[in-house]
CSV table of C-alpha atoms and ligand atoms in Angstrom, one decimal:
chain,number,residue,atom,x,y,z
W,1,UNK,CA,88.6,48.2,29.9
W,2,UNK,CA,90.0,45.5,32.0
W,3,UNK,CA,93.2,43.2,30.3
W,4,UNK,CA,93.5,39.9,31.9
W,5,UNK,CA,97.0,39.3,31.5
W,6,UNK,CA,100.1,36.9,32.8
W,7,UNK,CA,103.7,38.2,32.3
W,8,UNK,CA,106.3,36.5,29.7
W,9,UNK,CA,102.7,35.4,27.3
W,10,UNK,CA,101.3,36.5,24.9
W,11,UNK,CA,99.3,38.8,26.2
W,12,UNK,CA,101.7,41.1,26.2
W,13,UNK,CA,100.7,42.0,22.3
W,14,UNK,CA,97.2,43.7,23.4
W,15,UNK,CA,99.0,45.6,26.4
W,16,UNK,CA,101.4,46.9,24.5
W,17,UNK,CA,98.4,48.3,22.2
W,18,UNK,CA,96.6,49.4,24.9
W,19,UNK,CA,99.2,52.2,25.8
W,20,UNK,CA,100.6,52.7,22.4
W,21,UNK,CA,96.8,53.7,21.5
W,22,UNK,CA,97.0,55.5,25.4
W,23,UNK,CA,93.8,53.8,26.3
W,24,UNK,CA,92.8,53.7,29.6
W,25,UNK,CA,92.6,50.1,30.9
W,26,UNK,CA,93.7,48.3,34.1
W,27,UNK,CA,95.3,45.3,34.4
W,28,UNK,CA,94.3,42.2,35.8
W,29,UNK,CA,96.9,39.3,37.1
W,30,UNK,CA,95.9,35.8,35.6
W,31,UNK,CA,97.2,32.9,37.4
W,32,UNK,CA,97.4,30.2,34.3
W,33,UNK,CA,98.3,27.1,36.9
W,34,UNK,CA,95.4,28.2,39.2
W,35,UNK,CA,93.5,30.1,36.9
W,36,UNK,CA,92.3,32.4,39.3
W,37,UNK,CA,92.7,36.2,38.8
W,38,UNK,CA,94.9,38.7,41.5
W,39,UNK,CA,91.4,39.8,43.1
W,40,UNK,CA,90.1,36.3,43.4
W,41,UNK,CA,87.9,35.8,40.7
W,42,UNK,CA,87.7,32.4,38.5
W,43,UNK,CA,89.3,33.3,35.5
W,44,UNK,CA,87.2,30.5,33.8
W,45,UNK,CA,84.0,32.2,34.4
W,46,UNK,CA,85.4,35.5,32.6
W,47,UNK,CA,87.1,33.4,29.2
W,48,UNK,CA,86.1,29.5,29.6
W,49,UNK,CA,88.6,28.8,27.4
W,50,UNK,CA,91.7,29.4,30.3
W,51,UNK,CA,93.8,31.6,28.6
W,52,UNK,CA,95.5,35.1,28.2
W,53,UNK,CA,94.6,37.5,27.0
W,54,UNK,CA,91.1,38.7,27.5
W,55,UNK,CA,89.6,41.9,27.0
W,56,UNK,CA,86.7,43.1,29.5
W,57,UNK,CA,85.0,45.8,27.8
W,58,UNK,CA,83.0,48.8,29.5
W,59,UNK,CA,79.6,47.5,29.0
W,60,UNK,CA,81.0,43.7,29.8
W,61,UNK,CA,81.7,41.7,27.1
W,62,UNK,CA,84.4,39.8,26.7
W,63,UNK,CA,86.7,39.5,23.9
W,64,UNK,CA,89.6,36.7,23.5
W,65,UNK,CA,92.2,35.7,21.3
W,66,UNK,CA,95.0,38.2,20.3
W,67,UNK,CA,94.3,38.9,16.7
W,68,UNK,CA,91.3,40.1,17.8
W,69,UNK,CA,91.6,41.9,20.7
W,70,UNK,CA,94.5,43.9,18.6
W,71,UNK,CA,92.5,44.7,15.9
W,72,UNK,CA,89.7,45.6,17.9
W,73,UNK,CA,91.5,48.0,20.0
W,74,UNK,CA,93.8,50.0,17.0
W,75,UNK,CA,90.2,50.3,15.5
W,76,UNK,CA,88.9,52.3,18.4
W,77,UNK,CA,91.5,54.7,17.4
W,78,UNK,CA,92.5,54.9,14.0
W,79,UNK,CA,93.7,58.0,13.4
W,80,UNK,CA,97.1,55.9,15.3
W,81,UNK,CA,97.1,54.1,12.4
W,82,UNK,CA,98.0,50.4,14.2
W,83,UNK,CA,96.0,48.9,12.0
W,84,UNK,CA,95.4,49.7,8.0
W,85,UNK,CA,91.3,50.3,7.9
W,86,UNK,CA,89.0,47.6,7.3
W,87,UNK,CA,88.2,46.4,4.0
W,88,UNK,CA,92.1,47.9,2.2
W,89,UNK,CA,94.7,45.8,0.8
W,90,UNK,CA,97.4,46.7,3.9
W,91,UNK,CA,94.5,45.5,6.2
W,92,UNK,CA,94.1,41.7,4.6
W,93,UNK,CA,98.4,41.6,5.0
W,94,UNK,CA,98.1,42.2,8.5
W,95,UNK,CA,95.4,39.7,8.9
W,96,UNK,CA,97.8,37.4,7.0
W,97,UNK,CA,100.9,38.0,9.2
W,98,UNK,CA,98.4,38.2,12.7
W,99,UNK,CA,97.6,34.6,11.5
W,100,UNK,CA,101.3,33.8,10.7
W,101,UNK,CA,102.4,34.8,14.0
W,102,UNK,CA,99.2,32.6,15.8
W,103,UNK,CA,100.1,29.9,13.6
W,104,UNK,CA,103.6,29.4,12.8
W,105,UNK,CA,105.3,31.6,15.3
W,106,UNK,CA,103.0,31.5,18.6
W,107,UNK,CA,101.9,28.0,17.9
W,108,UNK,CA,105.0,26.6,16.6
W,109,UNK,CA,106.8,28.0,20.6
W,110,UNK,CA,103.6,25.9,21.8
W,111,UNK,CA,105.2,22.4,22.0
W,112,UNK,CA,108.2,23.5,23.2
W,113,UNK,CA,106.9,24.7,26.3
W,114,UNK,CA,106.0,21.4,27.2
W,115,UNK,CA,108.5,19.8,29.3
W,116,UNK,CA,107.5,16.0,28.5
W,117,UNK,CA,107.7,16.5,25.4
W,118,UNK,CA,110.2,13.9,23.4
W,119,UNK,CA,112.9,14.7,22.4
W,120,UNK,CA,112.8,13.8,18.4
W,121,UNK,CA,109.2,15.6,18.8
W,122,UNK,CA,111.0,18.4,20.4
W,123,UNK,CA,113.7,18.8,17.3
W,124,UNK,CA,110.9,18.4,14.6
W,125,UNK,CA,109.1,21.2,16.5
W,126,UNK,CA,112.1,23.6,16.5
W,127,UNK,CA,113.2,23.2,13.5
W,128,UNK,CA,109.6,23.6,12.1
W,129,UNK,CA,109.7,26.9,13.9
W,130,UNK,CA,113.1,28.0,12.7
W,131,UNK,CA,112.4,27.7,8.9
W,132,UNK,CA,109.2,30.1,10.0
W,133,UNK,CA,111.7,32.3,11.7
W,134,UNK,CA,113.9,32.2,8.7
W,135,UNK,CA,110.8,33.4,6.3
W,136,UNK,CA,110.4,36.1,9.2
W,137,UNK,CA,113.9,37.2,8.4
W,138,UNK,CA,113.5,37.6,4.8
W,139,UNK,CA,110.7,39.9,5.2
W,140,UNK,CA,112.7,42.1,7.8
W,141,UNK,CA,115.6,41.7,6.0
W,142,UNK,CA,113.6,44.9,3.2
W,143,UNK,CA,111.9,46.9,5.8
W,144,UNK,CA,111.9,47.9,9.2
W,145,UNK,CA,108.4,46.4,10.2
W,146,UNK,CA,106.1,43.7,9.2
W,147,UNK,CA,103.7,46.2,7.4
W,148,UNK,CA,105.6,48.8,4.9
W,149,UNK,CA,103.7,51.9,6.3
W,150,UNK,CA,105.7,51.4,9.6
W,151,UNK,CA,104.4,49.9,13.7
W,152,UNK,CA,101.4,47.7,13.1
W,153,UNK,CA,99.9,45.5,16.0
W,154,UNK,CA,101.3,42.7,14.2
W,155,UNK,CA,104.5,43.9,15.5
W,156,UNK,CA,103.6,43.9,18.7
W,157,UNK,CA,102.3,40.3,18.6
W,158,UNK,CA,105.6,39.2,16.9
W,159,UNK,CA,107.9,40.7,19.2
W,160,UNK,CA,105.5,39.4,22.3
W,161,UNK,CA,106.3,35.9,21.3
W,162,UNK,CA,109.8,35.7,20.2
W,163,UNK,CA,110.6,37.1,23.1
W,164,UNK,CA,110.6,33.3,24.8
W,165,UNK,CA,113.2,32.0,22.1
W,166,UNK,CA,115.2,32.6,24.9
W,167,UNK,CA,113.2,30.2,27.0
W,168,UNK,CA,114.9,27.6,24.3
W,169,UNK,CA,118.4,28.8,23.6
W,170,UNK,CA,117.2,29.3,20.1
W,171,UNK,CA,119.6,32.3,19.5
W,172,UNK,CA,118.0,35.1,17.3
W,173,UNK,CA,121.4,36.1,15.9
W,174,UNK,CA,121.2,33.0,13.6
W,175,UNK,CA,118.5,35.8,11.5
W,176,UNK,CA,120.2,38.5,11.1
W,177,UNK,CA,117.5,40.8,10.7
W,178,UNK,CA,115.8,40.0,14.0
W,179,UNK,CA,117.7,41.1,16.6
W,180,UNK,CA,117.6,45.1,15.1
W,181,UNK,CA,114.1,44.9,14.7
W,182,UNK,CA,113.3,43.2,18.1
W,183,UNK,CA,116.2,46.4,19.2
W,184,UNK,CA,113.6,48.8,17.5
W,185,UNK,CA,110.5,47.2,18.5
W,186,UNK,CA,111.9,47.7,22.6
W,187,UNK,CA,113.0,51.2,22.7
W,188,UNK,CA,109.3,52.3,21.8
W,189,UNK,CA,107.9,54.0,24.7
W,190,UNK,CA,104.8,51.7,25.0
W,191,UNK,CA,106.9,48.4,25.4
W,192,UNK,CA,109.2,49.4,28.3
W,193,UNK,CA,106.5,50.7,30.1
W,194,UNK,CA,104.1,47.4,29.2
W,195,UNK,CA,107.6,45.1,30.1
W,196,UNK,CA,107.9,47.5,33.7
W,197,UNK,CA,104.2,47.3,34.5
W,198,UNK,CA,104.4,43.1,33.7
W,199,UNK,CA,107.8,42.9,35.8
W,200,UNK,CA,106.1,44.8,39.0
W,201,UNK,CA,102.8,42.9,38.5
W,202,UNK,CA,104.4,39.6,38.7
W,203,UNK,CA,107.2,40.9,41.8
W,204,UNK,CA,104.2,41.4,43.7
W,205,UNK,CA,102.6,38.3,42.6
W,206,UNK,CA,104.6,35.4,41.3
W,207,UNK,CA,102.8,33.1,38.9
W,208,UNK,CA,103.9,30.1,36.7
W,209,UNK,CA,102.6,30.8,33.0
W,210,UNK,CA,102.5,28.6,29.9
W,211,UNK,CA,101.3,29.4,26.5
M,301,GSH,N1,94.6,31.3,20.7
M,301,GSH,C1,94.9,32.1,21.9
M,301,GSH,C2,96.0,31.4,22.6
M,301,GSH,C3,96.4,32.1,23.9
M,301,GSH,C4,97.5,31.5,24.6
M,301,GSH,O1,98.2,30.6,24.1
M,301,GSH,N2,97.6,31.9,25.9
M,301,GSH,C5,98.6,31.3,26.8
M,301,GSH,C6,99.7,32.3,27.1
M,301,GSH,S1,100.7,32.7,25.7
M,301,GSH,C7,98.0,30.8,28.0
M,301,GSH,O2,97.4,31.6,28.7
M,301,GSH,N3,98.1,29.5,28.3
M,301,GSH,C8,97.5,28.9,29.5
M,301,GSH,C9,96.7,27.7,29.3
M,301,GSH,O3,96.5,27.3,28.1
M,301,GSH,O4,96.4,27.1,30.3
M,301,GSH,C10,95.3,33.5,21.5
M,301,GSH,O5,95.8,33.7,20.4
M,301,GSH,O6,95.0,34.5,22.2
């Protein structure tokens, strides 16, 4: 399987499955200003839609958007339990925080990464954002992950995109909860080495990225 990936996105929620799971994949540089690909190719031609992430599978196909791709991928391998099985209870709760995260978290970052954006626009954006991040505290305020039987790929999609509230000095400490769990979430084997492989990708290859 090929990842087409650009550091500091969200992207980084499938690659940290992909070695979590200990799948063998390579990873492919996506240039989001250019939207060309390390090895030349035209990243529209592979997802038309110009974005990170996107999945090449073995026989070709192509599959986009991060809820997805997560869920396809911890189904390849269950037995790691990333992902409750299909059909359960557990299963439609992560659907309903993967589309929390796309939603609220992900797409609630969205304007703020857009550097014409007004100011008034700006503070009803954030603010939006931090009552989501508050509700996000609550529910890590009585367990240690998103899903009560422990690591989920939700996690990995949560902590992939409040990683930029740095980006926006919105400090983390403000919810008490999150800065342990994002703690927890980054000593996992799987995330260091996803965050090395992303930092040496883009020292060999700088590229601007926006969500
Ligand atoms: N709905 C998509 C959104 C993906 C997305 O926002 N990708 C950003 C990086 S976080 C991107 O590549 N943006 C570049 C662009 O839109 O030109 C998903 O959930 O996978």
């Amino acid at each position: 399987m090929k990842l087409y990936h650009a550091p500091d996105t969200c992207s980084l929620s499938p690659h940290i499955v992909l070695r979590e799971l200990g799948l063998p994949f390579t990873l492919v540089l996506v240039d989001n200003q250019s939207k060309r690909t390390a090895d030349g190719a035209d990243f529209l031609a592979i997802n038309p839609k110009g974005y990170v992430a996107a999945l090449e599978c073995e026989d070709g196909q192509v599959l986009t958007e991060g809820p997805a791709i997560v869920q396809y991928l911890a189904d390849l391998k269950p037995e790691a339990g990333l992902a409750p099985p299909n059909g359960s209870w557990q299963r439609s709760r992560l659907q309903e925080w993967l589309n929390f995260i796309s939603t609220e978290i992900h797409g609630g970052f969205g304007p703020l990464f857009n550097r014409q954006l007004p100011d008034a626009a700006r503070d009803w954006w954030q603010t939006r954002l931090e009552k989501r991040l508050g509700y996000v505290n609550d529910a890590l305020r009585a367990r240690s992950h998103l899903l009560e039987g422990g690591f989920s790929v939700a996690d990995a999609y949560l902590y992939s995109v409040l990683r930029w509230a740095v980006f926006f000095d919105i400090d983390l400490q403000r919810w008490p909860a999150i800065p342990p769990y994002m703690d927890r979430i980054a000593q996992r084997p799987a995330v260091s080495a996803a965050l090395a492989a992303e930092a040496a990708a883009s020292a060999r290859r700088p590229v601007a990225n926006a969500t």
